[in-house]
Short mmCIF file of C-alpha atoms in Angstrom, two decimals:
data_model
loop_
_atom_site.label_atom_id
_atom_site.label_comp_id
_atom_site.label_asym_id
_atom_site.label_seq_id
_atom_site.Cartn_x
_atom_site.Cartn_y
_atom_site.Cartn_z
CA MET A 347 58.15 128.02 48.21
CA GLY A 348 61.04 125.44 47.69
CA LYS A 349 63.44 124.04 50.25
CA THR A 350 64.14 126.31 52.97
CA SER A 351 67.65 127.28 53.80
CA ILE A 352 68.73 129.55 56.66
CA TRP A 353 71.01 132.49 56.01
CA PRO A 354 72.37 134.70 59.10
CA LEU A 355 72.57 138.09 58.53
CA ILE A 356 74.95 139.93 61.09
CA LEU A 357 74.01 143.94 61.43
CA ALA A 358 77.25 145.35 62.47
CA GLY A 359 77.17 148.98 61.72
CA GLY A 360 76.48 150.76 65.03
CA THR A 361 78.73 153.13 66.84
CA GLY A 362 77.99 152.20 70.70
CA GLU A 363 78.31 155.59 72.03
CA ARG A 364 76.82 154.91 75.20
CA LEU A 365 79.76 152.50 76.03
CA TRP A 366 82.50 154.98 75.67
CA PRO A 367 85.26 155.33 76.31
CA VAL A 368 85.92 151.39 75.53
CA SER A 369 83.46 151.84 72.44
CA ARG A 370 84.27 154.64 70.01
CA ARG A 371 83.39 155.18 66.39
CA SER A 372 87.01 153.98 65.34
CA LEU A 373 86.43 150.70 67.10
CA PRO A 374 82.70 150.28 68.25
CA LYS A 375 81.31 148.10 71.18
CA GLN A 376 80.53 144.96 68.58
CA PHE A 377 84.23 144.54 67.98
CA GLN A 378 85.10 144.69 71.51
CA ALA A 379 85.35 141.90 74.16
CA LEU A 380 82.95 143.10 76.84
CA ASN A 381 81.57 139.78 78.06
CA SER A 382 84.21 137.07 77.29
CA ASP A 383 87.75 136.61 75.66
CA ILE A 384 86.17 137.36 72.32
CA SER A 385 84.31 140.19 70.83
CA LEU A 386 80.58 140.48 70.66
CA PHE A 387 80.57 140.45 66.99
CA GLN A 388 82.87 137.08 67.02
CA GLU A 389 80.12 135.67 69.77
CA CYS A 390 77.38 136.31 67.44
CA ALA A 391 79.01 134.97 64.63
CA LEU A 392 79.55 131.79 65.93
CA ARG A 393 76.16 131.55 67.46
CA LEU A 394 74.51 131.91 64.08
CA LEU A 395 76.76 129.73 62.57
CA ASP A 396 75.81 127.17 64.99
CA ALA A 397 71.97 127.86 64.57
CA ALA A 398 71.95 128.07 60.75
CA LYS A 399 75.06 125.94 59.65
CA ARG A 400 75.92 128.62 57.39
CA SER A 401 78.50 131.30 57.33
CA PRO A 402 76.90 134.80 57.91
CA VAL A 403 76.41 137.52 55.75
CA VAL A 404 78.10 140.87 57.37
CA LEU A 405 76.91 144.31 57.05
CA CYS A 406 79.08 146.94 58.24
CA ASN A 407 80.65 150.24 57.58
CA SER A 408 83.89 150.82 55.27
CA GLN A 409 85.91 151.86 58.08
CA HIS A 410 85.26 148.59 59.84
CA ARG A 411 85.40 146.10 56.81
CA PHE A 412 88.91 144.75 57.71
CA ILE A 413 88.15 144.33 61.30
CA ALA A 414 85.33 142.36 60.68
CA ALA A 415 87.07 140.01 58.09
CA GLU A 416 90.11 139.86 60.62
CA GLN A 417 87.82 138.91 63.55
CA SER A 418 85.97 136.45 61.49
CA ARG A 419 89.28 134.71 60.15
CA LEU A 420 90.31 134.49 63.86
CA ILE A 421 87.35 132.20 64.89
CA GLY A 422 87.52 130.36 61.66
CA ILE A 423 84.47 131.74 59.82
CA ASN A 424 84.68 132.91 56.15
CA PRO A 425 81.75 135.16 55.84
CA SER A 426 79.35 134.44 52.71
CA ALA A 427 79.86 138.12 51.89
CA ILE A 428 80.73 141.33 53.72
CA LEU A 429 78.55 144.38 52.51
CA LEU A 430 79.74 147.71 53.16
CA GLU A 431 77.16 150.37 54.00
CA PRO A 432 78.07 153.87 52.68
CA ALA A 433 76.32 155.69 55.24
CA ARG A 434 74.23 154.88 58.30
CA ARG A 435 70.58 154.34 57.71
CA ASN A 436 69.61 152.30 60.60
CA THR A 437 68.34 148.78 60.29
CA ALA A 438 65.71 148.99 57.73
CA PRO A 439 67.76 149.75 54.86
CA ALA A 440 70.47 147.53 56.16
CA ILE A 441 68.03 144.56 56.28
CA ALA A 442 66.47 145.41 53.06
CA ALA A 443 69.95 145.35 51.26
CA GLY A 444 71.16 142.29 52.99
CA SER A 445 67.75 140.66 52.01
CA TYR A 446 68.12 141.67 48.14
CA TRP A 447 71.55 140.19 48.08
CA ILE A 448 70.67 136.86 49.75
CA ALA A 449 67.50 136.61 47.59
CA GLU A 450 69.73 136.95 44.32
CA THR A 451 71.76 134.21 45.47
CA ASP A 452 69.03 132.09 47.09
CA PRO A 453 65.61 133.13 46.17
CA ASN A 454 63.93 130.56 48.80
CA ALA A 455 66.11 131.81 51.99
CA VAL A 456 64.93 132.40 55.13
CA VAL A 457 67.20 134.77 57.09
CA ILE A 458 68.06 135.51 60.47
CA ALA A 459 68.82 139.29 61.07
CA ALA A 460 70.43 139.80 63.99
CA PRO A 461 72.38 142.56 65.74
CA ALA A 462 76.21 142.02 66.49
CA ASP A 463 76.16 143.46 70.05
CA HIS A 464 74.11 140.92 72.17
CA VAL A 465 74.81 138.43 74.88
CA ILE A 466 72.90 135.28 74.83
CA GLU A 467 73.63 132.68 77.34
CA SER A 468 72.11 129.42 76.10
CA GLY A 469 73.13 128.07 72.62
CA PRO A 470 70.84 125.32 72.65
CA ALA A 471 67.98 127.62 73.68
CA PHE A 472 68.71 130.00 70.98
CA ARG A 473 68.95 127.13 68.31
CA GLU A 474 65.40 125.67 69.49
CA ALA A 475 63.87 129.52 68.98
CA ILE A 476 65.64 129.87 65.77
CA GLU A 477 64.06 126.43 64.57
CA GLU A 478 60.57 127.53 65.44
CA ALA A 479 60.99 130.94 64.00
CA ALA A 480 62.29 129.43 60.72
CA ALA A 481 58.97 127.19 60.68
CA VAL A 482 56.74 130.15 61.30
CA ALA A 483 58.57 132.07 58.78
CA SER A 484 58.29 129.34 56.12
CA ASP A 485 54.63 130.38 56.35
CA GLY A 486 55.02 133.78 55.26
CA TYR A 487 55.26 135.52 58.47
CA ILE A 488 58.12 137.97 59.60
CA VAL A 489 59.02 136.90 63.05
CA SER A 490 60.46 138.74 65.84
CA VAL A 491 62.09 137.07 68.61
CA GLY A 492 61.14 137.97 72.23
CA VAL A 493 62.45 137.14 75.59
CA GLU A 494 60.45 137.14 79.04
CA PRO A 495 61.22 140.33 80.97
CA THR A 496 62.88 140.02 84.27
CA HIS A 497 62.65 143.47 85.26
CA PRO A 498 60.67 146.85 84.08
CA GLY A 499 63.68 147.77 81.79
CA VAL A 500 62.79 151.19 79.96
CA GLY A 501 65.98 150.61 77.39
CA PHE A 502 64.02 148.02 75.50
CA GLY A 503 61.14 147.71 73.26
CA TYR A 504 58.24 145.35 74.11
CA ILE A 505 55.92 142.98 72.12
CA CYS A 506 52.37 142.48 73.06
CA GLN A 507 51.16 138.62 72.34
CA GLY A 508 48.37 138.18 70.16
CA GLY A 509 46.82 134.88 69.30
CA ARG A 510 48.64 131.68 69.05
CA ILE A 511 50.01 130.26 65.76
CA ASP A 512 49.86 126.43 65.44
CA ARG A 513 53.34 126.01 64.19
CA GLY A 514 55.53 126.20 67.13
CA ARG A 515 55.65 125.75 71.02
CA THR A 516 55.69 129.55 71.63
CA ALA A 517 54.81 131.20 68.35
CA CYS A 518 52.09 133.84 68.36
CA ARG A 519 50.80 136.82 66.30
CA ILE A 520 52.17 140.25 67.25
CA TYR A 521 49.40 142.45 68.78
CA ARG A 522 51.44 145.40 68.95
CA PHE A 523 54.77 146.97 69.52
CA VAL A 524 55.88 149.46 72.24
CA GLU A 525 59.07 151.41 71.79
CA LYS A 526 61.00 152.08 75.17
CA PRO A 527 58.17 152.70 77.73
CA ASP A 528 58.55 154.81 80.72
CA ARG A 529 59.14 153.07 84.03
CA GLU A 530 55.44 152.85 85.17
CA THR A 531 54.56 151.37 81.85
CA ALA A 532 56.90 149.17 81.92
CA GLU A 533 56.12 147.99 85.36
CA HIS A 534 52.52 147.65 84.10
CA PHE A 535 53.72 145.36 81.36
CA LEU A 536 55.60 143.25 83.89
CA ARG A 537 52.56 142.59 86.05
CA GLN A 538 50.45 141.91 82.73
CA GLY A 539 52.59 139.03 81.81
CA THR A 540 51.60 139.34 78.21
CA TYR A 541 54.71 141.28 77.09
CA TRP A 542 58.04 140.01 75.83
CA TRP A 543 61.30 142.21 75.48
CA ASN A 544 61.77 142.84 71.74
CA THR A 545 65.27 141.58 70.98
CA GLY A 546 65.72 142.94 67.74
CA ILE A 547 66.52 139.47 66.31
CA PHE A 548 63.98 138.89 63.29
CA VAL A 549 63.58 135.75 61.20
CA PHE A 550 61.68 135.84 57.53
CA SER A 551 61.76 134.62 54.34
CA ALA A 552 63.89 137.19 52.23
CA SER A 553 60.84 137.27 49.74
CA ALA A 554 58.14 137.88 52.33
CA VAL A 555 59.82 141.12 53.93
CA LEU A 556 60.89 142.43 50.46
CA GLU A 557 57.33 142.33 49.47
CA GLU A 558 56.31 143.92 52.55
CA LEU A 559 58.89 146.87 52.39
CA GLU A 560 57.98 147.16 48.57
CA SER A 561 54.35 148.06 49.67
CA SER A 562 54.83 150.06 52.64
CA GLN A 563 58.41 151.42 52.45
CA PRO A 564 58.97 151.82 48.64
CA ARG A 565 61.78 154.27 49.07
CA ILE A 566 63.68 151.98 51.10
CA ALA A 567 63.04 149.24 48.90
CA GLU A 568 64.05 150.96 45.63
CA GLY A 569 67.16 152.41 47.19
CA ALA A 570 68.44 149.33 48.93
CA LYS A 571 67.70 147.15 45.53
CA ARG A 572 69.72 149.84 43.40
CA ALA A 573 72.43 149.86 46.09
CA VAL A 574 72.72 146.01 45.52
CA SER A 575 72.43 145.85 42.17
CA ALA A 576 75.00 148.60 41.36
CA ALA A 577 77.33 147.53 44.07
CA THR A 578 81.24 146.97 43.44
CA THR A 579 83.71 144.67 44.51
CA ASP A 580 86.48 145.63 46.81
CA LEU A 581 89.08 142.72 47.44
CA ASP A 582 86.62 140.60 49.30
CA PHE A 583 84.01 142.96 50.06
CA LEU A 584 80.95 144.32 48.26
CA ARG A 585 80.38 148.17 48.25
CA LEU A 586 76.60 149.16 48.14
CA GLU A 587 76.18 151.93 45.82
CA GLU A 588 76.43 155.28 47.65
CA ILE A 589 74.04 157.49 46.02
CA ALA A 590 71.02 154.95 46.07
CA PHE A 591 71.71 153.82 49.64
CA LYS A 592 71.72 157.21 50.79
CA GLU A 593 68.27 157.67 49.13
CA CYS A 594 66.76 155.37 51.79
CA PRO A 595 65.28 156.99 54.90
CA SER A 596 67.03 156.25 58.12
CA ILE A 597 64.46 154.26 60.30
CA SER A 598 64.59 151.06 62.18
CA ILE A 599 62.71 147.69 61.16
CA ASP A 600 60.49 147.96 63.94
CA TYR A 601 58.88 151.31 62.65
CA ALA A 602 59.22 150.90 59.20
CA LEU A 603 57.81 147.43 58.64
CA MET A 604 57.02 145.53 62.17
CA GLU A 605 54.66 148.21 63.57
CA GLN A 606 52.55 148.13 60.15
CA THR A 607 52.56 144.68 58.69
CA ARG A 608 49.86 141.99 59.26
CA ARG A 609 52.27 139.43 58.93
CA GLY A 610 53.88 139.95 62.44
CA ALA A 611 54.54 137.10 64.57
CA ALA A 612 56.93 136.30 67.51
CA VAL A 613 58.51 133.31 69.33
CA ARG A 614 60.07 133.46 72.60
CA LEU A 615 63.67 132.70 73.49
CA ASP A 616 64.06 131.07 76.82
CA ALA A 617 67.48 132.13 77.54
CA ALA A 618 69.07 135.08 79.48
CA TRP A 619 69.43 137.72 77.02
CA HIS A 620 71.36 141.06 77.33
CA ASP A 621 71.42 144.06 74.85
CA ILE A 622 74.71 145.63 75.99
CA GLY A 623 73.76 149.18 75.09
CA SER A 624 75.08 150.84 78.10
CA TRP A 625 77.22 150.25 81.40
CA SER A 626 74.47 149.50 83.28
CA GLY A 627 73.55 146.88 80.59
CA ALA A 628 77.29 145.54 80.94
CA LEU A 629 76.71 145.49 84.67
CA SER A 630 73.67 143.18 84.28
CA ALA A 631 75.39 140.85 81.62
CA SER A 632 78.40 140.14 83.70
CA GLU A 633 79.34 137.96 86.50
CA LYS A 634 79.09 140.15 89.59
CA ASN A 635 80.89 139.78 92.89
CA SER A 636 79.14 139.49 96.48
CA ASP A 637 78.51 143.21 96.40
CA GLY A 638 76.62 143.10 93.08
CA SER A 639 79.61 144.78 91.31
CA VAL A 640 81.71 144.04 88.44
CA ALA A 641 85.64 144.48 88.68
CA LYS A 642 87.70 144.03 85.35
CA GLY A 643 91.02 144.66 84.59
CA ASN A 644 93.51 146.38 86.86
CA VAL A 645 91.05 147.59 89.74
CA TYR A 646 90.83 147.28 93.37
CA LEU A 647 87.37 147.72 95.09
CA ASP A 648 86.84 148.37 99.05
CA ASN A 649 82.91 148.57 99.83
CA VAL A 650 81.70 149.08 96.52
CA GLN A 651 78.21 148.19 95.63
CA ASN A 652 76.23 147.47 92.57
CA SER A 653 78.93 149.33 90.37
CA TYR A 654 80.68 148.44 87.01
CA ILE A 655 84.40 149.24 87.49
CA ARG A 656 86.82 148.41 84.85
CA SER A 657 90.28 149.68 83.86
CA ASP A 658 92.57 148.60 80.72
CA GLY A 659 95.53 150.43 82.00
CA ALA A 660 96.43 151.97 85.15
CA LEU A 661 95.24 150.89 88.46
CA VAL A 662 91.75 152.18 89.47
CA ALA A 663 91.07 152.07 93.10
CA VAL A 664 87.40 152.64 94.24
CA LYS A 665 86.00 153.09 97.85
CA ASP A 666 82.55 153.54 99.48
CA VAL A 667 80.51 154.04 96.34
CA ARG A 668 77.31 152.55 95.03
CA ASN A 669 75.55 152.58 91.70
CA LEU A 670 78.47 154.26 89.83
CA SER A 671 80.14 153.07 86.46
CA VAL A 672 83.99 153.84 86.43
CA VAL A 673 85.73 152.86 83.06
CA ALA A 674 89.20 153.53 82.27
CA THR A 675 91.18 153.21 79.11
CA ARG A 676 94.68 154.43 78.32
CA ASP A 677 93.78 157.87 77.52
CA ALA A 678 90.14 158.56 78.96
CA VAL A 679 88.23 157.85 82.40
CA LEU A 680 84.58 157.73 82.60
CA VAL A 681 82.53 158.27 85.92
CA CYS A 682 78.71 158.31 85.94
CA ASP A 683 75.86 157.22 87.68
CA LEU A 684 74.75 153.84 86.59
CA GLU A 685 71.00 155.03 86.41
CA ASN A 686 71.88 157.62 83.96
CA SER A 687 74.32 155.67 81.81
CA GLN A 688 72.06 155.93 78.94
CA GLU A 689 72.76 159.49 78.81
CA VAL A 690 76.86 158.84 78.06
CA ARG A 691 75.71 159.44 74.47
CA SER A 692 75.21 163.19 74.97
CA LEU A 693 78.47 163.48 76.88
CA VAL A 694 80.40 161.95 73.97
CA ARG A 695 78.72 164.49 71.52
CA GLY A 696 79.74 167.13 73.79
CA LEU A 697 83.37 165.98 73.67
CA ALA A 698 82.96 165.95 69.92
CA GLU A 699 81.71 169.43 69.71
CA ALA A 700 84.68 170.55 71.83
CA GLY A 701 86.91 169.12 69.31
CA ARG A 702 88.27 166.10 71.53
CA SER A 703 89.79 163.38 69.48
CA GLU A 704 89.05 161.02 72.23
CA SER A 705 85.44 161.20 71.45
CA GLU A 706 85.94 158.97 68.43
CA PHE A 707 89.49 157.66 68.30
CA HIS A 708 91.25 155.05 70.43
CA VAL A 709 94.98 155.16 71.21
CA LYS A 710 95.28 152.00 69.40
CA ASP A 711 94.51 152.51 65.48
CA TYR A 712 93.41 149.63 63.49
CA ARG A 713 94.45 149.41 59.99
CA PRO A 714 93.85 146.46 57.25
CA TRP A 715 97.60 145.45 57.84
CA GLY A 716 97.44 145.33 61.73
CA ASN A 717 97.37 148.13 64.19
CA PHE A 718 99.57 150.96 65.73
CA GLU A 719 99.56 152.69 69.23
CA VAL A 720 101.21 155.96 70.13
CA VAL A 721 103.76 155.43 72.93
CA ASP A 722 104.89 158.77 73.60
CA GLU A 723 105.16 161.99 71.78
CA GLY A 724 106.92 165.71 72.20
CA VAL A 725 108.35 168.37 70.28
CA ARG A 726 109.62 166.98 67.20
CA PHE A 727 109.29 163.26 67.76
CA LEU A 728 106.31 160.54 67.96
CA VAL A 729 106.99 156.95 69.13
CA LYS A 730 104.51 154.24 67.87
CA ARG A 731 104.38 150.50 68.47
CA LEU A 732 103.35 148.87 65.15
CA GLN A 733 102.02 145.41 64.72
CA ILE A 734 102.23 143.96 61.41
CA ASP A 735 99.95 140.76 60.55
CA PRO A 736 101.38 137.68 58.92
CA GLY A 737 101.46 138.28 55.20
CA ALA A 738 100.40 141.93 55.63
CA SER A 739 102.02 145.19 54.28
CA ILE A 740 101.74 148.85 54.92
CA SER A 741 101.39 150.82 51.61
CA LEU A 742 104.35 151.64 49.35
CA GLN A 743 104.58 155.61 50.49
CA LYS A 744 106.78 158.28 51.27
CA HIS A 745 106.82 161.30 54.08
CA ARG A 746 107.54 165.02 53.05
CA HIS A 747 108.07 166.24 56.46
CA ARG A 748 109.41 163.27 58.71
CA ALA A 749 111.86 160.62 59.07
CA GLU A 750 111.49 157.35 60.63
CA HIS A 751 113.54 154.86 62.34
CA TRP A 752 112.36 151.17 62.93
CA VAL A 753 113.46 148.62 65.38
CA VAL A 754 112.35 145.09 65.12
CA VAL A 755 111.02 143.68 68.89
CA GLN A 756 109.22 140.65 67.50
CA GLY A 757 109.25 138.49 64.39
CA ARG A 758 111.05 139.61 61.20
CA ILE A 759 110.10 142.28 58.49
CA GLN A 760 111.10 142.93 54.81
CA VAL A 761 111.58 146.80 54.20
CA THR A 762 111.63 148.18 50.90
CA ARG A 763 113.52 151.52 50.69
CA ASP A 764 113.84 153.29 47.35
CA ASP A 765 115.49 150.67 45.47
CA GLU A 766 116.80 148.48 48.30
CA VAL A 767 114.70 145.44 49.61
CA MET A 768 116.14 144.22 52.98
CA GLU A 769 115.22 141.80 56.00
CA PHE A 770 115.32 142.57 59.50
CA ALA A 771 114.94 140.38 62.67
CA VAL A 772 114.66 140.81 66.34
CA ASP A 773 116.95 143.76 67.71
CA GLN A 774 117.83 144.88 64.20
CA SER A 775 117.10 148.46 63.00
CA VAL A 776 116.69 150.57 59.73
CA TYR A 777 116.49 154.08 59.10
CA ILE A 778 114.01 155.77 56.43
CA PRO A 779 115.18 159.12 55.66
CA LYS A 780 112.52 162.00 54.96
CA GLY A 781 111.09 161.75 51.26
CA ALA A 782 112.41 158.08 50.79
CA VAL A 783 109.89 155.66 49.39
CA HIS A 784 109.34 152.54 51.68
CA ARG A 785 107.44 149.82 52.78
CA ILE A 786 107.23 147.16 55.67
CA THR A 787 105.86 143.75 54.77
CA ASN A 788 105.74 140.74 57.25
CA PRO A 789 106.82 137.65 55.34
CA GLY A 790 106.53 135.39 58.36
CA ASP A 791 103.40 133.49 59.62
CA ALA A 792 103.16 135.37 63.20
CA PRO A 793 102.79 139.06 63.95
CA ALA A 794 105.44 141.44 63.83
CA LEU A 795 106.17 144.04 66.15
CA VAL A 796 108.05 146.96 65.41
CA VAL A 797 108.88 150.39 67.49
CA GLU A 798 108.81 153.41 65.19
CA VAL A 799 110.27 156.55 66.05
CA GLN A 800 109.31 159.62 64.02
CA THR A 801 111.18 162.88 63.81
CA GLY A 802 110.42 166.02 62.06
CA GLU A 803 108.49 169.35 61.93
CA HIS A 804 105.00 167.59 60.96
CA LEU A 805 104.14 164.24 62.52
CA SER A 806 100.51 163.89 61.45
CA GLU A 807 98.89 161.09 59.63
CA ASP A 808 98.14 163.32 56.73
CA ASP A 809 101.85 163.23 55.75
CA ILE A 810 101.32 160.30 53.65
CA VAL A 811 102.00 160.02 49.79
CA ARG A 812 100.76 156.35 48.58
CA PHE A 813 102.26 154.89 45.52
CA GLU A 814 100.81 151.51 45.73
CA ASP A 815 98.52 149.51 48.09
CA ILE A 816 97.21 146.12 48.24
CA TYR A 817 94.21 147.14 50.15
CA LYS A 818 93.23 149.75 47.57
CA ARG A 819 93.22 152.65 50.10
CA ALA A 820 93.13 156.23 48.55
#
């Protein structure tokens, strides 16, 4: 093997249903600020950049491509690539596709494959673990990063340590994996002291993991390889070929490879690690008050113990309860027992079956040009708040069933209306009659805010006829 270089690979394709109503399919948990002022995705990108000294390769679905790109830009990172998954196929096909792309660029690459939704509290300890794992991986091992368990967690997989490897401080072979045991088994593992939590972070040479997949999971290897080789460029993104990628079985890398390979190894991360997969996980990862509770946003607590209380809007006042999760957004409130917060997923699926849009969509809808938020609606009217990012532009479009009135409240905008091109600043407005071909562009270097009042018989988003779009949407 030639000189080793480390490539970060961020797995950002999850939906995070158990963290509803904050996490929804339209804007899942990895793109939300759950632990700090920046999103979990941004925390991950900065952590990997620090460890590898290279911008990450990002894997996400098409719906979130502009969010991933914009959140990267906001922290000063230009991803090495953003690969778009045409379907959800779990971590094994995602890691295979990312590894094929990286191997084509750098045949000697060592890859750090990391989920985008973890919290790790020590940067130096993470760097140290990755350095050790990369050294072990350079010998052909596929390395899992583990952490010492602090309690008998039933929401995590476990790694049973095997014989030591003379290549690092904590490196060992993997004796076996155990996927999410019951509480009694987890308590036994904790007493034994030979088990680590499996963080889902893996370090390996791209060539080694592809050889293993080609041998043990040929359908995944072949589908991922064809999806990369036939991928198409879309602006700054690379769309994996749909048919080939969908032929990959949907399976995790743990089941597909790590439970079968003889090349498995592990190193220990000596830092607090949290997989925020539920509201009980969010409580564990957050700073608590003297009653062991977390209060985020517009909340007031009186005798509330071991609970996670959050409001992104109206005041939430909670009294004389314990072991609860109360999470309020602008359009939904969740109340559940923390012990059963893993079961929120089934509630979300029930909402979806009942046809409730809140199961999937937020009040704020993110678009490649910025976002919009519904402020009010009634018979024949709808009021939105639009944010148009610097240099961004909505598509050139018209509506068959509605008229629009735009009022600028921040910044300035350039408006195309049929054959006219006009500029408007704060406190100025423009009327767009039904059927007029129109577009808003933000020519400035700061976001522009516009209040939009729609009037008409049909005010749905499907009343858009696009003529031109710089983001190449249909």
